[in-house]
PDB file of C-alpha atoms in Angstrom:
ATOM      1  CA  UNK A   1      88.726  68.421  84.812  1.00  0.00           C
ATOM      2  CA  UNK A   2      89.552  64.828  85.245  1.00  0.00           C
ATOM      3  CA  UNK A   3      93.101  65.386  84.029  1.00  0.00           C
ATOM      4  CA  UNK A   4      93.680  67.797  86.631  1.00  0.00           C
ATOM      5  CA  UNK A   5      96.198  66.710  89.651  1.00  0.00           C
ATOM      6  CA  UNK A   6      93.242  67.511  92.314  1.00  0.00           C
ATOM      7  CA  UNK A   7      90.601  65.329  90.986  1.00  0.00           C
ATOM      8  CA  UNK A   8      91.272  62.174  92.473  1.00  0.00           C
ATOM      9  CA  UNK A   9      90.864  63.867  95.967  1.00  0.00           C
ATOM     10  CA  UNK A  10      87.986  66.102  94.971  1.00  0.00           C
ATOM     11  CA  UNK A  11      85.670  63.292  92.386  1.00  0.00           C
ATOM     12  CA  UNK A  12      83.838  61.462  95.363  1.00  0.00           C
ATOM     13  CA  UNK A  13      82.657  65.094  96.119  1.00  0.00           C
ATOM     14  CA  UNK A  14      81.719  66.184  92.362  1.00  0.00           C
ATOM     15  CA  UNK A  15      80.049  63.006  91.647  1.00  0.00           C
ATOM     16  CA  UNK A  16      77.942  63.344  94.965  1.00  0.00           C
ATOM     17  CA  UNK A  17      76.795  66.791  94.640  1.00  0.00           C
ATOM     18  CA  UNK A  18      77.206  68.210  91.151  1.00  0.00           C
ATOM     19  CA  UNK A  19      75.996  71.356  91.669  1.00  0.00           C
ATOM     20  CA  UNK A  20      78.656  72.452  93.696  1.00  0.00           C
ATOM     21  CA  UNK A  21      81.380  70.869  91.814  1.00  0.00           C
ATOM     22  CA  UNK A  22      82.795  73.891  90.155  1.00  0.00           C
ATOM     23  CA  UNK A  23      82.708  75.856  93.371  1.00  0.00           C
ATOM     24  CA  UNK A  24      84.246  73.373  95.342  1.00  0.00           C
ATOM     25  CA  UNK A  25      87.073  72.342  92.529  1.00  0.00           C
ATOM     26  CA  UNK A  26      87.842  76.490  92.262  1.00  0.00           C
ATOM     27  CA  UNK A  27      87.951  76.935  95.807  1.00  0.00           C
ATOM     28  CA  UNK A  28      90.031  73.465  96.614  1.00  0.00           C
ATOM     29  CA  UNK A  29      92.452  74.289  93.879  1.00  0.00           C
ATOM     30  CA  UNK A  30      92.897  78.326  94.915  1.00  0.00           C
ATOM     31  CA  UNK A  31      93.550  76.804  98.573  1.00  0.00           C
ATOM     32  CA  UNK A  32      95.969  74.381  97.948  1.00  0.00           C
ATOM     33  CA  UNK A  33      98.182  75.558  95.072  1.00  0.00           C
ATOM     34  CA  UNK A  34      98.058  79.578  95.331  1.00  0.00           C
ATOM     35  CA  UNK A  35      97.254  80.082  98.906  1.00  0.00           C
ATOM     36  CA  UNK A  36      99.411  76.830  99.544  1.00  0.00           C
ATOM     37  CA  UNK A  37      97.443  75.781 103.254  1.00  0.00           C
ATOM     38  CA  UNK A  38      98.910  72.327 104.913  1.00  0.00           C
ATOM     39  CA  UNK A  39      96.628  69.613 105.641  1.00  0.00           C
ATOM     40  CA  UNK A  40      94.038  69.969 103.260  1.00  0.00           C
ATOM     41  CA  UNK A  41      91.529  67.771 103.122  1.00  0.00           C
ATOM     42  CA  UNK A  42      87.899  67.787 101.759  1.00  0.00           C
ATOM     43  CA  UNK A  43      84.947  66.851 104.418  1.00  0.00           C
ATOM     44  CA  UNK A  44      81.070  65.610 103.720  1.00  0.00           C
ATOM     45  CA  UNK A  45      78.634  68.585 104.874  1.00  0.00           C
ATOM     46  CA  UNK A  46      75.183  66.598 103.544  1.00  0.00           C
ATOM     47  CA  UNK A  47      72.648  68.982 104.927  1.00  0.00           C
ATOM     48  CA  UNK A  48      74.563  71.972 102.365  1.00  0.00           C
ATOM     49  CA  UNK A  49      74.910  69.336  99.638  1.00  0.00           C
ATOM     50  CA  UNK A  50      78.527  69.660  99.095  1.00  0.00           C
ATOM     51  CA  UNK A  51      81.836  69.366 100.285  1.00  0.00           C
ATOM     52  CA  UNK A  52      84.059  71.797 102.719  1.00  0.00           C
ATOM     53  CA  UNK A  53      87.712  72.105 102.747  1.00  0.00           C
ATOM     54  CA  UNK A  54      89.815  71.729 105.639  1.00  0.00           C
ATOM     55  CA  UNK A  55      93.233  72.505 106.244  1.00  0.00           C
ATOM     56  CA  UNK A  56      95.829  75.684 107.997  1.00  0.00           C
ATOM     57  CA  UNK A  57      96.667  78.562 106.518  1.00  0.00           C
ATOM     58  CA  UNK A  58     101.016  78.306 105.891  1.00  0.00           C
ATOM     59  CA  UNK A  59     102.508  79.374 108.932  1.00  0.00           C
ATOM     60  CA  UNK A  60      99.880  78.796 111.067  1.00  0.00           C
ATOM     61  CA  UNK A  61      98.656  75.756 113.877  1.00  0.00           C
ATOM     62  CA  UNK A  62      94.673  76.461 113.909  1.00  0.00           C
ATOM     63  CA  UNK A  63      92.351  74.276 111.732  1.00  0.00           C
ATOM     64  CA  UNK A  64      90.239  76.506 109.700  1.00  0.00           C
ATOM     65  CA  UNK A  65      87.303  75.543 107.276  1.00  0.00           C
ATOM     66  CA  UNK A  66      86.239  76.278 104.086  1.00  0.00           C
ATOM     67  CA  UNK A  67      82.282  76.323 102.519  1.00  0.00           C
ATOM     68  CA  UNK A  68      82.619  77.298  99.034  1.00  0.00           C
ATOM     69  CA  UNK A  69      79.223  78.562  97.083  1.00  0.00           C
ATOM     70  CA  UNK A  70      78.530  79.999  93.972  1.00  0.00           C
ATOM     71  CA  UNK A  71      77.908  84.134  93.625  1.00  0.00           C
ATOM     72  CA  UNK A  72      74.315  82.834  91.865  1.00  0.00           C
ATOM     73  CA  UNK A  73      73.373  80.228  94.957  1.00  0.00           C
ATOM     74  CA  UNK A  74      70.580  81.755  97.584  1.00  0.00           C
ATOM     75  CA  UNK A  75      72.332  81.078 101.514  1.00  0.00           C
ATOM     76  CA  UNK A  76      70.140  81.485 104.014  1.00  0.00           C
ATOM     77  CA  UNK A  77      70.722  81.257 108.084  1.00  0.00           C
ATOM     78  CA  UNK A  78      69.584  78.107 108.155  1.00  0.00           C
ATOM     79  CA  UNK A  79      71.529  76.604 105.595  1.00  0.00           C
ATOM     80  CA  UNK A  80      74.735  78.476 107.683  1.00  0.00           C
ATOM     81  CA  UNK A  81      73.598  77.065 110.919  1.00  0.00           C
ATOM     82  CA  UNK A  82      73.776  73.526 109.475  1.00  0.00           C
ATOM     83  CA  UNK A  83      77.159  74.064 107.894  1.00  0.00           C
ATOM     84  CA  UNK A  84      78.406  75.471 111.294  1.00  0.00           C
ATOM     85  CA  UNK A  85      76.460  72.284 113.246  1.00  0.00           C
ATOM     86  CA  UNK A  86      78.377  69.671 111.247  1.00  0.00           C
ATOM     87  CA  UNK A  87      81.745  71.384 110.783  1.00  0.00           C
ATOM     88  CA  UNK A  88      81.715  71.736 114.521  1.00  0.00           C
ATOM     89  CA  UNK A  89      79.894  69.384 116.241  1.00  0.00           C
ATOM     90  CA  UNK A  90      82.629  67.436 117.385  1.00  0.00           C
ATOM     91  CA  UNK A  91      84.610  70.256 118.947  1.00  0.00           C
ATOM     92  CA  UNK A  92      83.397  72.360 122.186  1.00  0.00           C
ATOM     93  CA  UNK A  93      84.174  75.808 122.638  1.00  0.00           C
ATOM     94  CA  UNK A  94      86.641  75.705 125.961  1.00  0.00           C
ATOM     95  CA  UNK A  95      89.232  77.916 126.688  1.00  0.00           C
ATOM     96  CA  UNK A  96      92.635  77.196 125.772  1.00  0.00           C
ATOM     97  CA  UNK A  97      95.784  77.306 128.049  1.00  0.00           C
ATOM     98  CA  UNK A  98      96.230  80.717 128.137  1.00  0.00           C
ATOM     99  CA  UNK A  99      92.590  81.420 129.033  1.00  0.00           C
ATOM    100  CA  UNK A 100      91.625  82.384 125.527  1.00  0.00           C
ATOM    101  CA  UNK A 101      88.386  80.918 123.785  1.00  0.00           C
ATOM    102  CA  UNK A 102      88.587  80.746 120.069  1.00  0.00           C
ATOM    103  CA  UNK A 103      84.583  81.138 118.341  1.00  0.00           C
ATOM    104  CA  UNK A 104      83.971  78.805 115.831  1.00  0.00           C
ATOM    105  CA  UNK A 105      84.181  80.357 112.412  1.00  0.00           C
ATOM    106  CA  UNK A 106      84.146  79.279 108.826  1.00  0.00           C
ATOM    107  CA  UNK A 107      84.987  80.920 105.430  1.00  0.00           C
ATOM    108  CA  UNK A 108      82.208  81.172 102.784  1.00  0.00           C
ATOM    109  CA  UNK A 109      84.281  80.576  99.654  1.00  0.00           C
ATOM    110  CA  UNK A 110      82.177  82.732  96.893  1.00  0.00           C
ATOM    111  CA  UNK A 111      83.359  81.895  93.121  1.00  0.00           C
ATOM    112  CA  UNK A 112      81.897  83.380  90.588  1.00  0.00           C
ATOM    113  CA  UNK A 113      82.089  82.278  86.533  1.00  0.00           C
ATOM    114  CA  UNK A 114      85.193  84.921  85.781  1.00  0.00           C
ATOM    115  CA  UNK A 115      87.172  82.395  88.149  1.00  0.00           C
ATOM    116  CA  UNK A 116      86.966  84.903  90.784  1.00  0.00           C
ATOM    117  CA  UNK A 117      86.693  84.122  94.298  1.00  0.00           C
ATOM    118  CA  UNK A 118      85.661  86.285  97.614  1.00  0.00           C
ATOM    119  CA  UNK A 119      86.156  84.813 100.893  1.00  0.00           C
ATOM    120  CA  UNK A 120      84.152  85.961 104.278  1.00  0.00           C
ATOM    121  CA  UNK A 121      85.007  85.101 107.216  1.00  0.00           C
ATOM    122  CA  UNK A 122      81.450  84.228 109.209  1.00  0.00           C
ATOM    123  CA  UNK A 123      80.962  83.114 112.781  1.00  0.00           C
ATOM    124  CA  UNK A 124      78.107  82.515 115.156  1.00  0.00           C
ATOM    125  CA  UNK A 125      76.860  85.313 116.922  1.00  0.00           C
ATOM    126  CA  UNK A 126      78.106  89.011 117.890  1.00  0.00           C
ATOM    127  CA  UNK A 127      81.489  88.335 117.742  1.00  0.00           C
ATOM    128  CA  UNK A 128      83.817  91.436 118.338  1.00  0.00           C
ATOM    129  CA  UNK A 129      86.098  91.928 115.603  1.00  0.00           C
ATOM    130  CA  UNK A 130      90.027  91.929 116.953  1.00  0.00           C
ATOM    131  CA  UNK A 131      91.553  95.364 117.355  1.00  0.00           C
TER     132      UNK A 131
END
Protein backbone atom coordinates (compact mmCIF):
# COMPACT_ATOMS: atom_id res chain seq x y z
CA UNK A 1 0.00 0.00 0.00
CA UNK A 2 2.67 2.49 0.68
CA UNK A 3 4.02 2.17 -2.85
CA UNK A 4 0.84 3.12 -4.22
CA UNK A 5 0.58 6.79 -5.97
CA UNK A 6 -2.47 7.71 -3.46
CA UNK A 7 -0.83 7.10 -0.23
CA UNK A 8 0.83 10.16 0.46
CA UNK A 9 -2.64 11.94 0.31
CA UNK A 10 -4.56 9.18 2.03
CA UNK A 11 -1.60 7.99 5.15
CA UNK A 12 -2.55 10.87 7.69
CA UNK A 13 -6.06 9.21 7.36
CA UNK A 14 -4.90 5.37 7.63
CA UNK A 15 -2.60 6.05 10.39
CA UNK A 16 -5.45 7.96 12.33
CA UNK A 17 -8.17 5.54 12.01
CA UNK A 18 -7.02 2.10 10.92
CA UNK A 19 -10.03 0.51 10.81
CA UNK A 20 -11.28 2.26 8.02
CA UNK A 21 -8.17 2.33 6.07
CA UNK A 22 -9.02 -0.24 3.50
CA UNK A 23 -12.43 1.26 2.94
CA UNK A 24 -11.30 4.58 2.59
CA UNK A 25 -8.02 3.64 0.29
CA UNK A 26 -10.73 1.41 -2.07
CA UNK A 27 -13.15 4.04 -2.19
CA UNK A 28 -10.43 7.10 -2.69
CA UNK A 29 -8.70 5.12 -5.36
CA UNK A 30 -12.20 3.90 -7.32
CA UNK A 31 -13.05 7.82 -7.16
CA UNK A 32 -10.16 9.27 -8.45
CA UNK A 33 -8.67 6.93 -11.07
CA UNK A 34 -11.86 4.95 -12.53
CA UNK A 35 -14.61 7.33 -11.84
CA UNK A 36 -11.93 10.16 -12.51
CA UNK A 37 -13.94 13.16 -10.13
CA UNK A 38 -11.93 16.73 -10.04
CA UNK A 39 -11.01 18.16 -6.84
CA UNK A 40 -10.61 15.37 -4.70
CA UNK A 41 -9.63 15.76 -1.54
CA UNK A 42 -9.90 13.69 1.73
CA UNK A 43 -11.66 15.53 4.92
CA UNK A 44 -11.45 14.59 8.94
CA UNK A 45 -15.08 13.27 10.04
CA UNK A 46 -13.82 12.34 13.94
CA UNK A 47 -17.17 11.50 15.38
CA UNK A 48 -17.30 8.36 12.33
CA UNK A 49 -13.61 7.68 12.94
CA UNK A 50 -12.46 8.04 9.47
CA UNK A 51 -11.98 10.04 6.60
CA UNK A 52 -14.59 11.28 3.70
CA UNK A 53 -13.76 12.12 0.23
CA UNK A 54 -14.59 15.20 -1.43
CA UNK A 55 -14.52 16.18 -4.84
CA UNK A 56 -17.18 16.58 -8.41
CA UNK A 57 -18.20 14.08 -10.38
CA UNK A 58 -16.35 14.88 -14.30
CA UNK A 59 -18.52 17.14 -15.96
CA UNK A 60 -20.14 18.46 -13.23
CA UNK A 61 -19.91 22.01 -10.78
CA UNK A 62 -21.63 20.59 -7.41
CA UNK A 63 -19.38 19.39 -4.50
CA UNK A 64 -20.45 16.00 -3.54
CA UNK A 65 -19.15 13.79 -0.56
CA UNK A 66 -18.11 10.56 -0.01
CA UNK A 67 -18.37 8.22 3.53
CA UNK A 68 -16.92 5.00 2.69
CA UNK A 69 -17.69 1.85 5.22
CA UNK A 70 -17.11 -1.60 5.16
CA UNK A 71 -20.17 -4.26 4.08
CA UNK A 72 -19.21 -5.94 7.81
CA UNK A 73 -19.39 -2.32 9.84
CA UNK A 74 -22.92 -1.78 11.91
CA UNK A 75 -24.25 2.20 10.73
CA UNK A 76 -26.69 3.40 12.69
CA UNK A 77 -28.78 6.93 12.42
CA UNK A 78 -26.81 8.37 14.71
CA UNK A 79 -23.58 7.65 13.42
CA UNK A 80 -25.28 9.18 9.82
CA UNK A 81 -26.50 12.22 11.56
CA UNK A 82 -22.94 13.01 12.74
CA UNK A 83 -21.40 12.36 9.35
CA UNK A 84 -24.12 14.66 7.80
CA UNK A 85 -23.48 17.41 10.93
CA UNK A 86 -19.77 17.72 10.12
CA UNK A 87 -19.78 17.34 6.33
CA UNK A 88 -22.29 20.13 6.38
CA UNK A 89 -22.10 22.28 9.05
CA UNK A 90 -20.52 24.98 7.36
CA UNK A 91 -22.97 25.25 4.49
CA UNK A 92 -26.84 26.39 4.91
CA UNK A 93 -29.45 25.11 2.85
CA UNK A 94 -30.63 28.49 0.77
CA UNK A 95 -31.95 28.58 -2.45
CA UNK A 96 -29.87 29.15 -5.33
CA UNK A 97 -30.38 31.76 -8.16
CA UNK A 98 -32.85 30.12 -9.92
CA UNK A 99 -34.98 29.48 -6.82
CA UNK A 100 -33.89 25.90 -6.46
CA UNK A 101 -32.71 24.42 -2.99
CA UNK A 102 -30.30 21.59 -3.26
CA UNK A 103 -30.74 18.93 0.18
CA UNK A 104 -27.68 18.00 1.56
CA UNK A 105 -26.73 14.49 0.61
CA UNK A 106 -23.79 12.19 0.92
CA UNK A 107 -22.74 8.81 -0.65
CA UNK A 108 -22.17 5.81 1.69
CA UNK A 109 -19.24 4.18 -0.11
CA UNK A 110 -19.82 0.25 0.85
CA UNK A 111 -16.59 -2.00 -0.06
CA UNK A 112 -16.62 -5.22 0.59
CA UNK A 113 -13.32 -7.82 0.67
CA UNK A 114 -13.93 -9.01 -3.25
CA UNK A 115 -12.87 -5.23 -3.97
CA UNK A 116 -16.38 -4.52 -4.66
CA UNK A 117 -17.98 -1.36 -3.95
CA UNK A 118 -21.88 -0.14 -3.72
CA UNK A 119 -22.59 3.41 -3.45
CA UNK A 120 -26.06 4.97 -1.92
CA UNK A 121 -26.92 8.01 -2.24
CA UNK A 122 -28.51 9.12 1.45
CA UNK A 123 -29.95 12.44 2.49
CA UNK A 124 -31.77 13.90 5.44
CA UNK A 125 -35.28 13.48 5.56
CA UNK A 126 -38.25 12.61 2.99
CA UNK A 127 -36.66 13.76 0.15
CA UNK A 128 -38.64 13.20 -3.19
CA UNK A 129 -36.70 11.36 -5.59
CA UNK A 130 -36.35 13.49 -9.14
CA UNK A 131 -38.71 12.39 -11.88
Amino acid sequence: MESHPSFPVLSPFIARYPRASSSLFQAYNDIVYAQQWNDVEVVDVPSCLRGAIKGKKRGTQETLYVVPCSLSETVSFAWLQDAFKELFQKESVEPDASGTTTIPSIYLAITSQDASIVYYKLSQGIVKPAV
